[in-house]
XYZ file of C-alpha atoms in Angstrom:
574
model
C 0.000 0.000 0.000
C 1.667 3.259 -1.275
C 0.698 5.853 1.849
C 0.245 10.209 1.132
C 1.127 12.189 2.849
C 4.694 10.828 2.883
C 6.877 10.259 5.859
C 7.915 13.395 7.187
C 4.985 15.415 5.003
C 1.828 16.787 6.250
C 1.109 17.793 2.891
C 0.082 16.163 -0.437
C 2.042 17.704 -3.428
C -0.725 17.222 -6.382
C 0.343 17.927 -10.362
C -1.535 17.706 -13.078
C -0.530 18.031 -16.248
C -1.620 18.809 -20.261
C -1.460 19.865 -23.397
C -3.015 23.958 -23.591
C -6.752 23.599 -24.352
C -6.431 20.119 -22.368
C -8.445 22.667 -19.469
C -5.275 21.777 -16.466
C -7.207 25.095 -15.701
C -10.357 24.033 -15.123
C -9.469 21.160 -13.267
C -7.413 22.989 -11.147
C -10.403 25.719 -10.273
C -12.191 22.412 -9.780
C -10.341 20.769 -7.536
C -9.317 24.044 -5.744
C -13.116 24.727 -4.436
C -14.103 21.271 -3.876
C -11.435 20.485 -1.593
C -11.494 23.279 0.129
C -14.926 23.136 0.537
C -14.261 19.164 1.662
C -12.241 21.185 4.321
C -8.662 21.185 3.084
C -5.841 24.109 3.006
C -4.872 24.312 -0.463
C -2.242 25.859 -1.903
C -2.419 26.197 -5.945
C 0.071 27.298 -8.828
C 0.453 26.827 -12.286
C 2.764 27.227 -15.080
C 2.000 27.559 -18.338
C 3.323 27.835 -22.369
C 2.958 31.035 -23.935
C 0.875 29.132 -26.790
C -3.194 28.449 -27.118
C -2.832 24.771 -27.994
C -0.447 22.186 -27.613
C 2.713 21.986 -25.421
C 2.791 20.807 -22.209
C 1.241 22.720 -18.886
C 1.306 21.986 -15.556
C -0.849 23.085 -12.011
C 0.626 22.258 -8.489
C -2.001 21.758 -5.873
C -1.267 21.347 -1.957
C -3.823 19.510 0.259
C -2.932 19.728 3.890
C -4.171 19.730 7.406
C -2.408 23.278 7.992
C -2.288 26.331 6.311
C -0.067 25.871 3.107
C 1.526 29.033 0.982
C 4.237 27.895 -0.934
C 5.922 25.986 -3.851
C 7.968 23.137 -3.922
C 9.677 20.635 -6.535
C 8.260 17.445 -4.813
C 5.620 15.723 -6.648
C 3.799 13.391 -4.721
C 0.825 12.003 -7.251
C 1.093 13.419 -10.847
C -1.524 12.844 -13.030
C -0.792 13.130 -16.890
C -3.077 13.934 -19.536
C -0.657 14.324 -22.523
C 2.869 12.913 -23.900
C 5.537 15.256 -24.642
C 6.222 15.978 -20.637
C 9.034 19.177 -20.337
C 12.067 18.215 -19.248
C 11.777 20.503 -16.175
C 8.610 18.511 -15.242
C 10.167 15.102 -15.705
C 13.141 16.360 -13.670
C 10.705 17.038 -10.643
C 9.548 13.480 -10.558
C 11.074 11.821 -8.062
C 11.971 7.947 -6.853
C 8.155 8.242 -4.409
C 6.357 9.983 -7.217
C 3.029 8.351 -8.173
C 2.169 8.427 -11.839
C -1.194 7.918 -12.764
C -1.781 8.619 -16.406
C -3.332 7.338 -19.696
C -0.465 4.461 -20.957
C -1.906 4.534 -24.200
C -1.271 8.132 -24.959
C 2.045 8.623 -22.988
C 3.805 5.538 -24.218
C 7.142 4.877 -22.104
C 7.897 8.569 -21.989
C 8.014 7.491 -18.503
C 9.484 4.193 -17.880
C 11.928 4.227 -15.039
C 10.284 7.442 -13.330
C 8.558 7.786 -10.215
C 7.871 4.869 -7.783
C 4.751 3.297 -9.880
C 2.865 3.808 -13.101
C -1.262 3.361 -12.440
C -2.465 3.077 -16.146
C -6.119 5.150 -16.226
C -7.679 5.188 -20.031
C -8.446 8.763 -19.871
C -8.669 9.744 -23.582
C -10.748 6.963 -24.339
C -13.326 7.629 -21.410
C -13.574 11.189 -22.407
C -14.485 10.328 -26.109
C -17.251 8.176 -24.804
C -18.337 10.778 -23.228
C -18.479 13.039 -26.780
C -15.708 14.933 -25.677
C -12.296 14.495 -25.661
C -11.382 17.653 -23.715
C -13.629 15.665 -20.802
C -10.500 13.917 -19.239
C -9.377 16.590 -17.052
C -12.254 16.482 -15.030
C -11.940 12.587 -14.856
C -8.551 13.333 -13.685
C -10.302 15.613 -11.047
C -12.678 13.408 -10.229
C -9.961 10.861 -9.109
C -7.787 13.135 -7.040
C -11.392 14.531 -5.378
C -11.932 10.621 -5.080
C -9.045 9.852 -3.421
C -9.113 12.618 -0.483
C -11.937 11.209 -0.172
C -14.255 14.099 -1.128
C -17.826 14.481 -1.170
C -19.373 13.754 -4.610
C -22.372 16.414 -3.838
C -19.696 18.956 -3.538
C -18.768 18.130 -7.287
C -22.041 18.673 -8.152
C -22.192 21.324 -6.715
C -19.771 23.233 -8.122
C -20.965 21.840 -11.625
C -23.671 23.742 -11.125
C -22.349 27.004 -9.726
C -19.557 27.018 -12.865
C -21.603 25.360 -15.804
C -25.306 26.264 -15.000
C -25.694 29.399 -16.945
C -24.622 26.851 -19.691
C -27.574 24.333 -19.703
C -28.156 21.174 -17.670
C -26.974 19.275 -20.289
C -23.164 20.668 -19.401
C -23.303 20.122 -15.859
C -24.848 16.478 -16.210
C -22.095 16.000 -18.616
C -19.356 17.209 -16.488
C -20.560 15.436 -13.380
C -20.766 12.645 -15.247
C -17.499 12.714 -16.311
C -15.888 13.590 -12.941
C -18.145 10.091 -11.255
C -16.208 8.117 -13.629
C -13.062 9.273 -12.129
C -15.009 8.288 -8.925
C -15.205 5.147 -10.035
C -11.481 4.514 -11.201
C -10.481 5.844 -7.608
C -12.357 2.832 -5.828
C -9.735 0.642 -7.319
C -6.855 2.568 -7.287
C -7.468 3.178 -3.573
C -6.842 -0.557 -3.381
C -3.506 0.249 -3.673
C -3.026 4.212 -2.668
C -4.261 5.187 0.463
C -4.586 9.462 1.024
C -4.983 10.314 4.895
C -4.906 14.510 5.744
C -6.576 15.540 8.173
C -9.602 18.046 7.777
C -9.461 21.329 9.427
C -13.413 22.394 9.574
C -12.361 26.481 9.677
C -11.191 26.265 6.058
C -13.927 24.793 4.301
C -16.018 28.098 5.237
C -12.520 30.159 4.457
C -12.581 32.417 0.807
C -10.357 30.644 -2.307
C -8.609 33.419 -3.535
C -5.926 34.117 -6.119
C -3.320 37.363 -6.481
C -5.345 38.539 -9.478
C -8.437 38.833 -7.377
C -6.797 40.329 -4.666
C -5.162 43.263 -6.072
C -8.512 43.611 -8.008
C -10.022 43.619 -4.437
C -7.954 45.753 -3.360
C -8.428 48.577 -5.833
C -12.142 48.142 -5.361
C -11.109 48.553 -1.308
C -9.400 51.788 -2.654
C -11.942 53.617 -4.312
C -10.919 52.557 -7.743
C -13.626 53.742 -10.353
C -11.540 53.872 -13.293
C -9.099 50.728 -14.909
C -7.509 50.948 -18.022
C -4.747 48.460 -19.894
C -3.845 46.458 -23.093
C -4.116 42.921 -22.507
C -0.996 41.935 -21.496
C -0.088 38.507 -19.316
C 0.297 38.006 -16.388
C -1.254 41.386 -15.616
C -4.593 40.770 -17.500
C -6.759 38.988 -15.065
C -6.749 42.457 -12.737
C -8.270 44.268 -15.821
C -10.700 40.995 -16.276
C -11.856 40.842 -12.960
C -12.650 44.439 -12.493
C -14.262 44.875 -15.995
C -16.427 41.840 -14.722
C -17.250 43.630 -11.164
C -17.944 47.107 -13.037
C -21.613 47.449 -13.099
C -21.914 46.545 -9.197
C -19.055 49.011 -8.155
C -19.220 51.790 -10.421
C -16.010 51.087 -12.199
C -15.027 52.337 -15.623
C -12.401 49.842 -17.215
C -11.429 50.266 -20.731
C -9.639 47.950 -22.804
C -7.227 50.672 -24.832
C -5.398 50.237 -27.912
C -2.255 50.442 -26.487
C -0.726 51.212 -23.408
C 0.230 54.590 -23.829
C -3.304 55.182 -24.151
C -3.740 53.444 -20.823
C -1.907 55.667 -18.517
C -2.816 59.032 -20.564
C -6.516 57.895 -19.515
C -5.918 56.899 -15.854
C -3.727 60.680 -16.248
C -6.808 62.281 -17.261
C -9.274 60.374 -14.775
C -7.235 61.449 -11.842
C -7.307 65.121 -12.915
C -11.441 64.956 -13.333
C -11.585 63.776 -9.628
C -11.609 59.966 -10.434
C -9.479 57.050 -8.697
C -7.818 55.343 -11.576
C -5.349 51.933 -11.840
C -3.716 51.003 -14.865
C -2.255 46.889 -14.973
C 0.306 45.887 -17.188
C 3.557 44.201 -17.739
C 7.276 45.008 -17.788
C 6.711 45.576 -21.918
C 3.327 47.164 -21.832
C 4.646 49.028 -19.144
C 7.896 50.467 -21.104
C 4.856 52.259 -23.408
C 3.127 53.644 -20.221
C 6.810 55.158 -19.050
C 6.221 59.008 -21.324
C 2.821 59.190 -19.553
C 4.758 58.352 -15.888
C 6.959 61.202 -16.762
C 3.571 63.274 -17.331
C 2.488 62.552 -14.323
C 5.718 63.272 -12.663
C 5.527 66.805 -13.471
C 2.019 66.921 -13.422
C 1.619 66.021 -9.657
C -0.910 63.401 -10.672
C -1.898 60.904 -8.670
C -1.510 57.400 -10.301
C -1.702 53.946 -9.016
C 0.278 51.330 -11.450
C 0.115 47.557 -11.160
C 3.033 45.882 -12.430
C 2.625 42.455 -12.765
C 6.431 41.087 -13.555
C 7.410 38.654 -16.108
C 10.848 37.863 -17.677
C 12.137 40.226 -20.503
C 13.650 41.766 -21.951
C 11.000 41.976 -25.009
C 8.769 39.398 -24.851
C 10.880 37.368 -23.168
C 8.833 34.367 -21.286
C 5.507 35.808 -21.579
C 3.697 33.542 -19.034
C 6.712 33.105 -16.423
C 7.366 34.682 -13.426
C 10.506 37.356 -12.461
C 11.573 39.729 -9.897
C 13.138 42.016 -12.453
C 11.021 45.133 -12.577
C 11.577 46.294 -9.291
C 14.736 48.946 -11.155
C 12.559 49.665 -13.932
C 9.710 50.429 -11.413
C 11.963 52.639 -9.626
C 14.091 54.621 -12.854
C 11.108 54.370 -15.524
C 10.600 58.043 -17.112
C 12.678 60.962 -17.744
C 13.390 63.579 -14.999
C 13.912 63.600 -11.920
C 10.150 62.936 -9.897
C 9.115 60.849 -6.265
C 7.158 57.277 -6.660
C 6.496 54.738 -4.086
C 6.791 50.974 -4.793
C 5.316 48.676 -2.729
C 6.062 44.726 -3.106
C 3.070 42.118 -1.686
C 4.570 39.612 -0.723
C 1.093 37.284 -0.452
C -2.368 37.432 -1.809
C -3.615 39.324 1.580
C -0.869 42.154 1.076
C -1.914 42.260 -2.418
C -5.283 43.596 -1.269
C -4.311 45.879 1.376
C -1.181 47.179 -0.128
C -2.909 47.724 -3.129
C -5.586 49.335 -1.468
C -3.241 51.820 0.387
C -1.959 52.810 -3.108
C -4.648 54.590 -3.667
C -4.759 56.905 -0.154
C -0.458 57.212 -0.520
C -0.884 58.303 -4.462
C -3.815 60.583 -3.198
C -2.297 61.981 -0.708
C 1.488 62.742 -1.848
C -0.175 63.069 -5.500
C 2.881 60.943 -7.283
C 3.025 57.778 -9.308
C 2.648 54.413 -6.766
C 3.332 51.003 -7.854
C 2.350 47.822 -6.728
C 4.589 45.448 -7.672
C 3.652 41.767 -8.347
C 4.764 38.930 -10.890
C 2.836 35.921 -12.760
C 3.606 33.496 -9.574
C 2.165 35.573 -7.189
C -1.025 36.752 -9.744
C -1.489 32.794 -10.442
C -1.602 31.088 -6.782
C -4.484 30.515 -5.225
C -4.783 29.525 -1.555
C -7.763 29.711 1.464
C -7.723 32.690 3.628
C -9.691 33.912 5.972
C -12.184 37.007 5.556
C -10.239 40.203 4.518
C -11.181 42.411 6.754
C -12.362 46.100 5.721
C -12.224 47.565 9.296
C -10.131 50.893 9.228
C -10.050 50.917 5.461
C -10.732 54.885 4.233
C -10.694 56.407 1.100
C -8.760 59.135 1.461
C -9.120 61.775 -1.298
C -7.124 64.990 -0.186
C -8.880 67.202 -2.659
C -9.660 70.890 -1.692
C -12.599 73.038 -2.576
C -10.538 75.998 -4.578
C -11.423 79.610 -4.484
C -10.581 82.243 -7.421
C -6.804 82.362 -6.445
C -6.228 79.001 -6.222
C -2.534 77.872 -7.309
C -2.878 74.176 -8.255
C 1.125 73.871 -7.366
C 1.796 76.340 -4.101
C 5.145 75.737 -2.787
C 4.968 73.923 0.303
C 7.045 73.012 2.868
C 6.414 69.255 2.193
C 6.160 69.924 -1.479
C 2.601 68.629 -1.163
C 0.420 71.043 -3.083
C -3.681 71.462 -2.531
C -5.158 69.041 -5.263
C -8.167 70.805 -6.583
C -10.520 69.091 -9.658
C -12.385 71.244 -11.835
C -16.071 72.111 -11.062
C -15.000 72.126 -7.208
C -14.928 75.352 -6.646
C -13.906 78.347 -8.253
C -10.301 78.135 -9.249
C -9.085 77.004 -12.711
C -7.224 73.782 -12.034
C -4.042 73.928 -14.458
C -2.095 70.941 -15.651
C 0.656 70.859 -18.511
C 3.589 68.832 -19.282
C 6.246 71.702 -19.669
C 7.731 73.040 -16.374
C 5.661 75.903 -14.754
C 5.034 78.250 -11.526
C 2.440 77.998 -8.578
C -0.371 78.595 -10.921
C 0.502 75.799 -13.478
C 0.299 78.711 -16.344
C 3.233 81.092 -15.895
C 5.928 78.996 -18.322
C 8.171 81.422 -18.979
C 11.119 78.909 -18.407
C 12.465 80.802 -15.635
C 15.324 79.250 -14.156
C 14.633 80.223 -11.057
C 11.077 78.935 -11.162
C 12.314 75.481 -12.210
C 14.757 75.322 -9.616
C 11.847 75.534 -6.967
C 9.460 73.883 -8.324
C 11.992 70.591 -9.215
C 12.788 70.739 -5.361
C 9.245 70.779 -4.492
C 8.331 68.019 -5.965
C 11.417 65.987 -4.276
C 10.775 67.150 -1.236
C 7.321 64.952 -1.118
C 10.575 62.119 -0.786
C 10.558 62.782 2.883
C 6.998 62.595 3.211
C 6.982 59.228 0.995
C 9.568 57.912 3.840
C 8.159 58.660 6.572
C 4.794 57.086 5.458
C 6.511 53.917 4.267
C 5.533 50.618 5.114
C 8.003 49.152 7.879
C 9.401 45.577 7.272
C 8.430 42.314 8.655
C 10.335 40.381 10.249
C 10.137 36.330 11.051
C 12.259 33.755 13.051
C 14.280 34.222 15.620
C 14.540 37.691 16.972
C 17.838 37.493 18.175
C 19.419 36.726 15.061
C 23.024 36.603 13.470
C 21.904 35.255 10.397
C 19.431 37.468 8.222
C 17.769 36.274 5.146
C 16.256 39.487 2.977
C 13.815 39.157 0.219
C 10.681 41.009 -1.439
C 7.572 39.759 -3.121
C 6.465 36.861 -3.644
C 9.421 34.935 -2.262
C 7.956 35.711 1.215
C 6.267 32.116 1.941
C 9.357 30.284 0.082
C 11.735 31.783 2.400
C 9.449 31.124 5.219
C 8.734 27.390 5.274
C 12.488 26.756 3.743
C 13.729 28.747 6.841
C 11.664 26.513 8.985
C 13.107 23.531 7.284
C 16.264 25.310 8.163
C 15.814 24.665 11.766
C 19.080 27.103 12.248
C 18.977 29.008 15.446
C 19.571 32.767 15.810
C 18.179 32.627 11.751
C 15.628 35.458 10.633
C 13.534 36.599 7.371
C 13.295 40.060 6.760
C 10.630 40.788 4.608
C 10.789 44.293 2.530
C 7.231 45.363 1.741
C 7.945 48.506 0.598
C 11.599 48.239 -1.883
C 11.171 52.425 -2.394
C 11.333 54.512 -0.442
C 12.822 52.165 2.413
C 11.506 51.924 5.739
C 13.867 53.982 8.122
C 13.952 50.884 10.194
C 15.308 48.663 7.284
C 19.217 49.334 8.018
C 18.901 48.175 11.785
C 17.879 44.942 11.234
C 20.558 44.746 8.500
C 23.016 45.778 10.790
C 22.180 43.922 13.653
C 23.188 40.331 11.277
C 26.660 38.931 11.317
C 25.542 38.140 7.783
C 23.235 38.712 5.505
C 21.625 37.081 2.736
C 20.008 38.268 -0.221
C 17.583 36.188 -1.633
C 15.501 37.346 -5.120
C 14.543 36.045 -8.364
C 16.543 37.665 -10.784
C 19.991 37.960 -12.357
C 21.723 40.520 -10.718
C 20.379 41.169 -7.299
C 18.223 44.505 -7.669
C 16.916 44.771 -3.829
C 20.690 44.206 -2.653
C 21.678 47.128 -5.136
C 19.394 49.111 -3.269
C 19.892 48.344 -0.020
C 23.468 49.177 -0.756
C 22.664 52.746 -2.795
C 20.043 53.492 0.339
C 20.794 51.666 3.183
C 24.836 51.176 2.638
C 24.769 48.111 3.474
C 26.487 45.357 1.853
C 25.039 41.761 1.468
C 27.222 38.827 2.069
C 25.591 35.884 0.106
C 22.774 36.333 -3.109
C 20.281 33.415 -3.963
C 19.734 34.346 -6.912
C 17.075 32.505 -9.141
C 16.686 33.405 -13.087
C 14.858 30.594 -14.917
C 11.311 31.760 -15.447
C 10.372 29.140 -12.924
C 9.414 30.305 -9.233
C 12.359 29.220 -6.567
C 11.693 26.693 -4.981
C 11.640 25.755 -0.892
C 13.873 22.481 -2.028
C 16.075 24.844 -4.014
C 15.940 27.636 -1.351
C 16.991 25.247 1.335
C 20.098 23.503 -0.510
C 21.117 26.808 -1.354
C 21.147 27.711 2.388
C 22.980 24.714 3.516
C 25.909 25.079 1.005
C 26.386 28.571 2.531
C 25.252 29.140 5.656
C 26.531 26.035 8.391
């Protein structure tokens, strides 16, 4: 009898794995809800081709008894839908890794990998069912099967996410998914799945980084979205264009970026609350308009979802390299805040406070994300709304109104026209109080250049302090951003070093004051990103002057792993 979770595991590493169009998708919003709703923690992430059919995809799915946030190499059951199996997948497969797949379609491809082959006829069953795009939920149908889940709860999500289709779909579907029901009975003869249930997250909310920073502009008074579809970015844009009607949200699909961010530009100045989501490319377009904004004073909230470049690069992988183009994008010299969630709650809170800090400081804020964190999924519990504001910081202007008065802070009263009686000025050349007077005096550019950077201090003094986890009295220090937060976390608690901590950045620009003391405080210090050259530790150094001593550094298009993470560690760090 071959037992999950595995010795030493209190978690069951789940792949599955197709061609695109083979809906790994589907089965993985399937399986996702259902066992969730069967009372699991579920942790979910996929990778995916750049292509609309064929190649070879892949979803990673997490059942455990405890909260679960991260990804790792192990595979404990991987179930195969297609031949043709990447070479990065096959490499994951490991000597306890069981294979249950259609024998007919994946020939030997597999022959001397994992500990045992269970042969399931999955693209025959799905024909007889009319539909050879049925096996993936046969293939969920045996993993629901086999943690034991309750069939109503498939049918019940049938209904919830085929209804609107006809009854014919969701009798179909269910249909299909009993037959993996059925296959399950026997292999349990020979598999046996025991994880515990934990009854607090089957009434716990499903929800992925997409709908969280969506959320979280919502939380923020968003009323306005623009961008060019562009992955991984897109599902913010899709979700919000689908919530628009019952929150009063504008969201326009433009023809190109530039577009985009000259709309959100324009939305701001009428009195709206606008986002724009791209990527790192789509994003290059948008950088003229930052510069507008820059000199502008506009408020502007950008989501930059990060994928590898440069160009198109891998246009459905994941990268931390965006956090320098984030911080140098546009021409001039202008403040911006970037802030870095490093889960899918941060996602909606940070990207909720985007909105008050760009309101309030009136400059450009980021929120800084990539494709792994915008496509995992995991249970959490109720965000909570309690203290959320939306902060506007307009004035009511009177007939000498100066939309940019020198200030001490450099913060100037934001008036919107028809508030009021003063004329609210914008232009992209440099100008005086009133926004008019462009007489290119030097002396007026002077001030009104330090103005603006003065809002720097402000921006610092508001920023987001960092977290940190382990052991408080530390001599090792591990320092990261993003969405390498819960990697770092459970590798460091495979770590089991004493006197080890994880300091998490949350906000890379302008750095919490607090950041160099707990940098300090370490013997050593280790940097650990996912990109080439080490872009946090470049700042730490420019802004903190401090110098890391180690960089795990992680380039491949592929999330780090905790496996990977933890090796790493123990070649360095005794």
């Amino acid at each position: 009898m071959i037992l999950l979770p595995r010795e030493g595991e209190r978690d069951v590493s789940v792949v599955l794995t197709g061609a695109a169009g083979q809906g790994i998708q589907t089965a993985e919003e399937i399986l996702g809800k259902v066992l969730k709703r069967s009372g699991f923690h579920i942790f979910a992430t996929r990778e995916f081709m750049s292509r609309v059919r064929g190649g070879n995809n892949s979803t990673e799915i997490r059942v455990s008894s405890q909260r679960v946030r991260a990804f790792v190499d192990r595979i404990d059951l991987l179930v195969c839908l297609n031949k043709g199996l990447r070479d990065y997948l096959k490499g994951r497969i490991g000597d306890r890794t069981v294979i249950v797949g259609d024998a007919e379609e994946m020939g030997d491809e597999l022959a001397g990998h994992g500990l045992r082959f269970f042969h399931v006829p999955l693209s025959s069953m799905a024909k007889e069912l009319g539909n050879p795009v049925y096996a993936n939920v046969i293939a969920a149908g045996i993993v629901a099967a086999l943690f034991d889940v309750d069939f109503s709860l498939m049918e019940g999500f049938f209904e919830e996410r085929f209804g609107a289709r006809g009854n014919d779909v969701v009798s179909k579907n269910a249909e299909a998914a009993r037959k993996g029901y059925e296959i399950a009975r026997d292999l349990a003869k020979e598999i046996s799945v025991k994880v515990d249930r934990d009854t607090k997250a089957a009434s716990e909310y499903l929800l992925s980084g997409s709908d969280a920073v969506a959320l979280g502009a919502i939380a923020g008074g968003c009323n306005m979205a623009f961008g060019y579809p562009m992955s991984p970015a897109t599902g913010v844009l899709s979700f919000l264009s689908q919530q628009a009607e019952e929150f009063g949200i504008v969201t326009e699909q433009t023809e190109d970026e530039i577009s985009a961010m000259n709309m959100a530009i324009g939305g701001w100045y009428a009195g709206g609350r606008a986002m724009v989501t791209t990527s790192g490319g789509g994003f290059d377009l948008m950088s003229e308009g930052l510069s507008l904004a820059g000199i502008g004073e506009s408020p502007m909230v950008i989501h930059l979802g990060q994928r590898p470049g440069p160009a198109t690069g891998l246009a459905t992988r994941t990268e931390q390299a965006d956090l320098e183009l984030a911080l140098y994008a546009g021409h001039g010299e202008f403040p911006r805040a970037i802030l870095a969630p490093g889960s899918i709650e941060e996602a909606f809170y940070m990207t909720q406070h985007a909105f008050n800090l760009a309101a309030r400081f009136q400059v450009p804020v980021f929120v800084l994300t990539d494709q792994y964190l915008l496509d995992s999924s995991y249970n959490t519990q109720r965000l909570s709304f309690d203290g959320l504001r939306v902060e506007k910081h307009i004035v009511k202007t009177d007939k000498d109104y100066k939309r940019y008065l020198i200030t001490d802070d450099g913060v100037s009263p934001r008036g919107i026209p028809g508030y009021g009686e003063g004329l609210i000025a914008f232009d992209s050349n440099e100008h005086g109080d009133t926004g008019r007077n462009m007489d290119e005096d030097p002396k007026i550019r002077t001030a009104m250049n330090a103005k603006r950077l003065r809002k720097l201090k402000g921006l610092a003094q508001a920023s987001l302090p960092p977290a940190l986890y382990g052991d408080d009295n530390y001599d090792l220090l591990l320092v990261g951003w993003g969405s390498t937060r819960y990697i770092i976390e459970e590798a460091l608690l495979r770590f089991a070093r004493p006197k080890t901590a994880f300091l998490q950045i949350k906000q890379p620009f302008p750095l919490h004051s607090s950041v160099e003391g707990f940098l300090r405080k370490a013997e050593v210090v280790i940097d650990v990103e996912c990109n080439a050259t080490g872009q946090l530790a470049k700042l730490l150094k420019l802004h903190a002057d401090v110098t890391v001593d180690h960089k795990l550094l992680s380039w491949s298009g592929m999330e780090m792993t905790v496996e990977e993470l933890l090796e790493r560690l123990r070649e360095i760090a005794i």
